[in-house]
Short mmCIF file of C-alpha atoms in Angstrom, two decimals:
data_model
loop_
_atom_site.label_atom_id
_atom_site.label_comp_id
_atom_site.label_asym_id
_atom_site.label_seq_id
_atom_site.Cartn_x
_atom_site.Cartn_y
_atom_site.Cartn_z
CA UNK A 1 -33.68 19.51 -156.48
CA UNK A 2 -29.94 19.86 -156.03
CA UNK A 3 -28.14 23.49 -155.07
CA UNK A 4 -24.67 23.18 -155.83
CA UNK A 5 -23.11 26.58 -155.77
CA UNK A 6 -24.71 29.56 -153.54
CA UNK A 7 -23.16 32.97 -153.52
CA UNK A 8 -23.07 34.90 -150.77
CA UNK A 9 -22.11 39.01 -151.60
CA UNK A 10 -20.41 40.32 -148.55
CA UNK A 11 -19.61 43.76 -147.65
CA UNK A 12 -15.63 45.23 -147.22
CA UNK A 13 -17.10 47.06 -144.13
CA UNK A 14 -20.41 45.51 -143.00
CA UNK A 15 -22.53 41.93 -143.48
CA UNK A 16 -25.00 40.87 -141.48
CA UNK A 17 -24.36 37.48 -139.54
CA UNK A 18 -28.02 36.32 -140.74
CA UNK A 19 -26.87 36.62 -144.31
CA UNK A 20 -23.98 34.80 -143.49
CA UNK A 21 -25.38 32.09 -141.13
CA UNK A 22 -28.34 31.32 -144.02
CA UNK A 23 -26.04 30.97 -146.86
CA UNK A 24 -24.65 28.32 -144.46
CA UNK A 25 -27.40 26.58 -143.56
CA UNK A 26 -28.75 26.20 -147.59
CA UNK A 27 -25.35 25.18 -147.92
CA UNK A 28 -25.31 22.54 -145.09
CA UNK A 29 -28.90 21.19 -146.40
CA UNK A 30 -27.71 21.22 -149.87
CA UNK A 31 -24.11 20.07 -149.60
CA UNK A 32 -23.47 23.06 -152.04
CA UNK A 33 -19.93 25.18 -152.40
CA UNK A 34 -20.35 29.23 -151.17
CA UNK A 35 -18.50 31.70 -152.68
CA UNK A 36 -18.42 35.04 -151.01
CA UNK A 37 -18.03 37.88 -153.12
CA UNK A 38 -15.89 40.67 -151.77
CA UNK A 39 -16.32 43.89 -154.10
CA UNK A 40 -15.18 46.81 -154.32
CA UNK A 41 -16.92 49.51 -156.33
CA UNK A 42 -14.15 51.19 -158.17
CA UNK A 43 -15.24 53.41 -160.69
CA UNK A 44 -12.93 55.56 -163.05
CA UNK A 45 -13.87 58.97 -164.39
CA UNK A 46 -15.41 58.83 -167.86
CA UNK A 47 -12.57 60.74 -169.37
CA UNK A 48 -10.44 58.52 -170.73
CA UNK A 49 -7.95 61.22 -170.46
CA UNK A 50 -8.11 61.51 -166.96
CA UNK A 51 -8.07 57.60 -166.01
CA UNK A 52 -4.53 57.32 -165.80
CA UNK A 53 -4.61 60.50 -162.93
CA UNK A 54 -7.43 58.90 -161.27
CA UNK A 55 -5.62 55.64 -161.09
CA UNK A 56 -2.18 57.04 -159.50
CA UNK A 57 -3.85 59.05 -157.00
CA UNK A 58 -5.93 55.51 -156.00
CA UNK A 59 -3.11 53.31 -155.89
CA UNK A 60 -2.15 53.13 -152.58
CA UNK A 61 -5.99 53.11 -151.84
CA UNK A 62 -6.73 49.92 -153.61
CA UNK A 63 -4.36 48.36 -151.70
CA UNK A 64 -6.10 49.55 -148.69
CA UNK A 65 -9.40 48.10 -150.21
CA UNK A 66 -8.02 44.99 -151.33
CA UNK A 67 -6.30 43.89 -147.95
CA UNK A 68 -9.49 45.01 -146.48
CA UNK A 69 -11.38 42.89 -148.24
CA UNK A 70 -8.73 40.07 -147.63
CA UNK A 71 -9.26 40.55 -144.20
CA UNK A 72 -13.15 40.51 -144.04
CA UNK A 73 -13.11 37.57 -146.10
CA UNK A 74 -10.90 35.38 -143.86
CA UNK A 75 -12.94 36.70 -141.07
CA UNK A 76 -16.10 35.35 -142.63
CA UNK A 77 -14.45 31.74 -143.51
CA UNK A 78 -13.72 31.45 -139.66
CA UNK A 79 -17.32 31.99 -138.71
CA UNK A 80 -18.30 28.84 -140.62
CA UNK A 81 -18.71 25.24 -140.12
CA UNK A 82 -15.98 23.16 -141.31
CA UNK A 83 -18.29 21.22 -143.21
CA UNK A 84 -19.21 23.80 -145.59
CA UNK A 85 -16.63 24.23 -148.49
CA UNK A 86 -16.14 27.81 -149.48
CA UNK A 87 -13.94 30.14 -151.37
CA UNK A 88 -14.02 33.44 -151.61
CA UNK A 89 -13.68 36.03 -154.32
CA UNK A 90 -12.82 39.40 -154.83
CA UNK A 91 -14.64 42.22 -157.64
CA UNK A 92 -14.48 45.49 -158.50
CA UNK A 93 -17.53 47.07 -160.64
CA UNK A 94 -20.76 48.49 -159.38
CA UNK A 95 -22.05 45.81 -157.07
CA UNK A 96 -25.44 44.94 -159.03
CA UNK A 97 -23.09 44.34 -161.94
CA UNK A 98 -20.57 42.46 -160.35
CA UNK A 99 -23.39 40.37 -158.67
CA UNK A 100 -24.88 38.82 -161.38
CA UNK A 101 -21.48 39.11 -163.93
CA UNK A 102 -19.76 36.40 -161.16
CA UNK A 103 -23.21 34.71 -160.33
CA UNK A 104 -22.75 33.89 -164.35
CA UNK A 105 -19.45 33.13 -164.04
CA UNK A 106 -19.49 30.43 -161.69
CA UNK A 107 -22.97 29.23 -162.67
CA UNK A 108 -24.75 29.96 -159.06
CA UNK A 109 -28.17 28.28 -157.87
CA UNK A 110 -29.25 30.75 -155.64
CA UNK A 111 -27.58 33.77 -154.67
CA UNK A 112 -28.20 35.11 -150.93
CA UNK A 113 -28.06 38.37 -150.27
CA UNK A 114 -28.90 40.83 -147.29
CA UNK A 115 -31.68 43.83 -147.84
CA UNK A 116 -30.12 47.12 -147.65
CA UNK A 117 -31.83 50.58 -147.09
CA UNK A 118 -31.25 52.22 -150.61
CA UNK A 119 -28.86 54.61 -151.59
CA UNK A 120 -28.92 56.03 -155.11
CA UNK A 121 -30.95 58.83 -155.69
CA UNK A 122 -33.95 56.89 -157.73
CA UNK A 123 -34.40 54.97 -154.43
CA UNK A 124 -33.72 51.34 -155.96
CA UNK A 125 -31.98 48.86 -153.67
CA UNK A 126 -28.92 46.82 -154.89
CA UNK A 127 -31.26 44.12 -154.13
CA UNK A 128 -34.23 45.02 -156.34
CA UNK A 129 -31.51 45.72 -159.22
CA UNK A 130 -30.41 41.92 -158.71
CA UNK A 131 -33.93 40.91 -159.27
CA UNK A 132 -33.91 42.32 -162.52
CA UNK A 133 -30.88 40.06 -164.39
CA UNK A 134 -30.26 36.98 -162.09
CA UNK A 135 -30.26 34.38 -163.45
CA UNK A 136 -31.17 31.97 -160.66
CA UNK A 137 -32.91 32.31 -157.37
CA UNK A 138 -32.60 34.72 -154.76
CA UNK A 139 -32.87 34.54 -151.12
CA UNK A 140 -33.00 38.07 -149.52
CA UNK A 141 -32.50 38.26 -145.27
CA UNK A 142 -33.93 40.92 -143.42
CA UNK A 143 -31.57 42.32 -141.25
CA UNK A 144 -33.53 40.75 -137.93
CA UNK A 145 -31.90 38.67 -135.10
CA UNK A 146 -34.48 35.70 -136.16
CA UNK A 147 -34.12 35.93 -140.15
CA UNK A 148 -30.99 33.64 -140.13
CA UNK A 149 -32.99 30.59 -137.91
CA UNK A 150 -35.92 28.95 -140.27
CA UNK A 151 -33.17 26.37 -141.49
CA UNK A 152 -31.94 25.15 -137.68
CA UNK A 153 -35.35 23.86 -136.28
CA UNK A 154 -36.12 20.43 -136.21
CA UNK A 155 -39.48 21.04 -138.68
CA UNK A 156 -42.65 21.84 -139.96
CA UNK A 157 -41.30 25.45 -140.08
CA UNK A 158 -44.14 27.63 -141.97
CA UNK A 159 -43.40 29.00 -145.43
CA UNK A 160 -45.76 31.05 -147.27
CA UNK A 161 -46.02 30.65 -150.69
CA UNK A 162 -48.25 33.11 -152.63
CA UNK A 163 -50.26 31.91 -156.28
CA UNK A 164 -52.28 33.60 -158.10
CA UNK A 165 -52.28 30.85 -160.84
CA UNK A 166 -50.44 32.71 -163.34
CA UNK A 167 -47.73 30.17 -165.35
CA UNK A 168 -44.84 31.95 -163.70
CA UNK A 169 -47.02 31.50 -160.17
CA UNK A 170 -47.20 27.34 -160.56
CA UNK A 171 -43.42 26.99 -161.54
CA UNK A 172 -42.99 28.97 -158.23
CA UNK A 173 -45.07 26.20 -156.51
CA UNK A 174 -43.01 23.57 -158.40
CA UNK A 175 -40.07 25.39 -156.82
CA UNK A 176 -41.66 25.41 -153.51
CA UNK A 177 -43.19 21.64 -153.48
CA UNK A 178 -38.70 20.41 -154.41
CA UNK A 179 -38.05 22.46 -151.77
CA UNK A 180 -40.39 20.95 -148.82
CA UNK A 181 -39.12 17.52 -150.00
CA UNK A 182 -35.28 18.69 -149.08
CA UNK A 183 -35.71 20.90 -146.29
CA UNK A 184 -37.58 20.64 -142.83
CA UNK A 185 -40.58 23.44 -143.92
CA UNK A 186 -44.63 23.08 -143.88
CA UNK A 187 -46.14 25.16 -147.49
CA UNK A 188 -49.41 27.62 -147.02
CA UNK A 189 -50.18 28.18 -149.98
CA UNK A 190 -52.20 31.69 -150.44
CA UNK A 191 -54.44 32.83 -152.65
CA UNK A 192 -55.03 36.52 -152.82
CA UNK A 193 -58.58 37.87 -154.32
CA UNK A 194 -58.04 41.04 -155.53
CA UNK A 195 -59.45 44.06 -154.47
CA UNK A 196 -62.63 45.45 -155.55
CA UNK A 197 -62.74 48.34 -158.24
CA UNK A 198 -65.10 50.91 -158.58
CA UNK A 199 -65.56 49.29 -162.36
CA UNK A 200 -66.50 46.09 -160.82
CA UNK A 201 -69.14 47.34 -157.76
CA UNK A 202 -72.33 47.41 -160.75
CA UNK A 203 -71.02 43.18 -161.47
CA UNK A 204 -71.18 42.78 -157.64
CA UNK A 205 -74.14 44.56 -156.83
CA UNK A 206 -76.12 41.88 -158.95
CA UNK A 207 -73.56 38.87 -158.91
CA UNK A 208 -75.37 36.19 -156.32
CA UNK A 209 -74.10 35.56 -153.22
CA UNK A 210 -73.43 31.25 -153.85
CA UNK A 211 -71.85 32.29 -157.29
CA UNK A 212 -69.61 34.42 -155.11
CA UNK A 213 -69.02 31.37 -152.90
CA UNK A 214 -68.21 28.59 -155.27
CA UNK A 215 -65.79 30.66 -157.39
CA UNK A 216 -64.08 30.33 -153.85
CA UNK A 217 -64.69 27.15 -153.17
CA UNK A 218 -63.61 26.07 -157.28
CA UNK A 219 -60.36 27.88 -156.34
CA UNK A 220 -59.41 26.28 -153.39
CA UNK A 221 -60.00 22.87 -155.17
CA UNK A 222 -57.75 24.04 -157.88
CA UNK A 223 -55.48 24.31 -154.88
CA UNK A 224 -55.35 21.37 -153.57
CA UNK A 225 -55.49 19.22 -156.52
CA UNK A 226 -51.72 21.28 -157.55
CA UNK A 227 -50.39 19.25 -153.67
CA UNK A 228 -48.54 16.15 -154.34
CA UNK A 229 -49.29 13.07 -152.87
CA UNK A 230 -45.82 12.89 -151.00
CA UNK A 231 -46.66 16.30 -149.19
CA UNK A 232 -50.31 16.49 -148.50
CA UNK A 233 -49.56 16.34 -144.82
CA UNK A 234 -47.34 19.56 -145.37
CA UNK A 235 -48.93 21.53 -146.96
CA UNK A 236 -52.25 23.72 -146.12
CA UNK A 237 -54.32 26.47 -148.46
CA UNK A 238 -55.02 29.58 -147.51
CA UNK A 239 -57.66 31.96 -149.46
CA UNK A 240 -57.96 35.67 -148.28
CA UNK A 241 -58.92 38.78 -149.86
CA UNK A 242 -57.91 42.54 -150.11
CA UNK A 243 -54.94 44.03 -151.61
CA UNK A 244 -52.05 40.91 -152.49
CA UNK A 245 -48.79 43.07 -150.63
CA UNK A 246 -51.15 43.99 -147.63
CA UNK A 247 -52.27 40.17 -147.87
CA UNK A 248 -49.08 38.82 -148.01
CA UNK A 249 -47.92 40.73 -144.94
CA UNK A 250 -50.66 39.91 -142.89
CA UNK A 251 -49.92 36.56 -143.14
CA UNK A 252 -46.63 36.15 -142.31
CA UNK A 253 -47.17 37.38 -138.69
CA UNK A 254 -50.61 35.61 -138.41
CA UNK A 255 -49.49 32.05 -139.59
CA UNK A 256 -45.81 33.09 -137.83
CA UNK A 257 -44.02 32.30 -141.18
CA UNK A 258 -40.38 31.83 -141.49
CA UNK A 259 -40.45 32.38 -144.95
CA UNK A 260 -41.20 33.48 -148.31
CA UNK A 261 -41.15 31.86 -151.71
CA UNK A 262 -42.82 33.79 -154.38
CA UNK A 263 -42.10 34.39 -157.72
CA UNK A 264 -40.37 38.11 -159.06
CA UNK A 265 -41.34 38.93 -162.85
CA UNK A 266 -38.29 41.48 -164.30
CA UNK A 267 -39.89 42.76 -167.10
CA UNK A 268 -41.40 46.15 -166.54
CA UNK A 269 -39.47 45.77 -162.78
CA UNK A 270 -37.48 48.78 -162.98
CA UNK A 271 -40.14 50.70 -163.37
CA UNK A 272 -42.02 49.00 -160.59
CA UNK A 273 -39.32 49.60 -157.95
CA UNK A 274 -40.30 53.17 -157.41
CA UNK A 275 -44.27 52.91 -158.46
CA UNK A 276 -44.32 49.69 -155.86
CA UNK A 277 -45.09 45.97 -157.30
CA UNK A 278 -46.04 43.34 -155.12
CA UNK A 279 -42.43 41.51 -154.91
CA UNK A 280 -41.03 45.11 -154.24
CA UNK A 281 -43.66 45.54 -151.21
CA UNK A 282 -42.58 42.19 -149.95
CA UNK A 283 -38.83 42.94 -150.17
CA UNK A 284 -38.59 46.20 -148.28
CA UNK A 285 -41.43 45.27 -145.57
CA UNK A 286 -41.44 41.61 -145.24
CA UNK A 287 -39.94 40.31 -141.38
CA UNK A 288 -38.65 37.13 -142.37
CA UNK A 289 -36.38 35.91 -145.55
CA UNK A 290 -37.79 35.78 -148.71
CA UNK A 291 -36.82 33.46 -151.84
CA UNK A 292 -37.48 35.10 -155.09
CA UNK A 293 -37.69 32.95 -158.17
CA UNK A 294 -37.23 34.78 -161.06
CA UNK A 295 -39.31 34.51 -164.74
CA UNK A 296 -36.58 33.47 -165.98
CA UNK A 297 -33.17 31.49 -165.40
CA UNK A 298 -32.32 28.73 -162.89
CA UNK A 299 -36.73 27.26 -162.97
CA UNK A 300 -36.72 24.72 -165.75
CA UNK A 301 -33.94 22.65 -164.35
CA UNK A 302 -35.83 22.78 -160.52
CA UNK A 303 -38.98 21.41 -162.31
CA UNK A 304 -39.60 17.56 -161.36
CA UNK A 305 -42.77 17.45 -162.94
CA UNK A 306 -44.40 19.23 -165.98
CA UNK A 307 -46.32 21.77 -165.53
CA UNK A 308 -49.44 20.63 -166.04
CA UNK A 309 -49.15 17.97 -163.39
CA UNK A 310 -49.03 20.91 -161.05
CA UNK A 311 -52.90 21.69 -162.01
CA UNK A 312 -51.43 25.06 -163.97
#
């Protein structure tokens, strides 16, 4: 695994210093470039006939903005280490556009971002709109005084890494297994039984109690035999039932975990954010950083392995 290029989006008037200290610290580990991106969300009336008004009586404003921006950009460069290379770059679209237009643009590996309280009316966070198009990773901080420290420990720090042995799930693992061999981070791995419907009681009410038992004990096999041999020390399996968000979050403050990686699936996402998917629960609720890797984008070229070396 090699991150070369992290972007960092920043705020003109507000960014957490755990956003800012963990884009450092991948960067550090990594020996990768940042980029912050400074944007400002300039939008024009949709009358073309009443742009050019709306762009005298903003000029002297957009210099405001832009200086501003100038400023909180230098002021960011001067909180990092002098080992981590960085430039800094300024937008202007709506900031889930601009996002993922420069994250494009400059070919990112992982963008890190800070969770935000939403805004908009339909209650969907610039981060969740990320999720939908990026094309590479994305690590979200909570806005906590511990969510910028996983990377600064010596080791073993606990990272929780959720499969449900879907395709998507064991590229996540893949993702997760390059990552413990670059970074100081123990894997629990979790697997989730679902909850019980009221369609499924008449199956349980005669299903025997040891075929019950060695479905459970099959999975966790199928568990272990995805560890490779280079990490079995780090790596432990975890099988739990009940509802997968509820799971999830129980298990980050019982196994104390640091972080998050887990896989985000954009199709059918939009619609998700407001009904409530699993990587949606995780986002808004979960205390510690979580690293999202999408469907699509920025897995193939993390994979080390094929796939069905990972017991997929």
């Amino acid at each position: 695994m090699d991150i070369k290029t992290v972007l960092c989006p920043v705020d003109v008037y507000r960014i957490t210093d755990q956003e800012l200290q963990l884009a450092s610290l991948v960067c550090r580990h990594f020996g990768a470039r940042l980029i912050l991106q400074c944007n400002l969300e300039t939008v024009p009336p949709s009358s073309l006939g009443m742009n050019w008004m709306y762009a005298e009586e903003h000029r002297d404003q957009g210099k405001q903005d832009e200086a501003a921006a100038e400023r909180k950009l230098k002021d960011c460069f001067s909180k990092l280490p002098l080992e981590v290379s960085v430039e800094g770059k300024i937008t202007h679209a709506p900031r889930d556009f601009a996002i993922i237009a420069l994250s494009r643009e400059c070919n990112s590996d992982l963008i890190v971002m800070a969770r935000h309280d939403p805004t908009d009316s339909d209650l969907v966070s610039v981060a969740e709109r990320v999720l939908v198009e990026s094309p590479c990773p994305v690590l979200i901080v909570q806005p906590t005084p511990e969510a910028g420290d996983f990377l600064d420990a010596a080791t073993n720090q606990p990272v929780i890494v959720p499969v449900d042995f879907t395709p998507h799930s064991m590229r996540t693992l893949d993702y997760a297994f390059a990552l413990a061999r670059r970074l100081p981070i123990t894997l629990q791995l979790l697997h989730m039984e679902h909850s019980t419907g009221w369609r499924d009681l008449h199956v349980m009410a005669f299903r025997r109690q040891d075929e019950r038992e060695r479905q459970l004990v099959d999975c966790k096999e199928r568990l272990l035999g995805t560890i490779p041999a280079d990490l079995r020390e780090r790596v432990r399996v975890h099988l739990r039932g009940g509802a997968v968000a509820e799971g999830i979050l129980r298990s980050i403050r019982e196994l104390q975990a640091d972080l998050v990686v887990m896989g985000a699936h954009p199709k059918g996402f939009w619609k998700k954010a407001i009904t409530g998917s699993t990587a949606c629960e995780i986002l808004r609720r979960s205390p510690c950083p979580v690293w999202f890797v999408p469907t699509t984008g920025g897995v193939s070229s993390w994979k080390e392995e094929p796939l069905a070396a990972a017991g997929a």
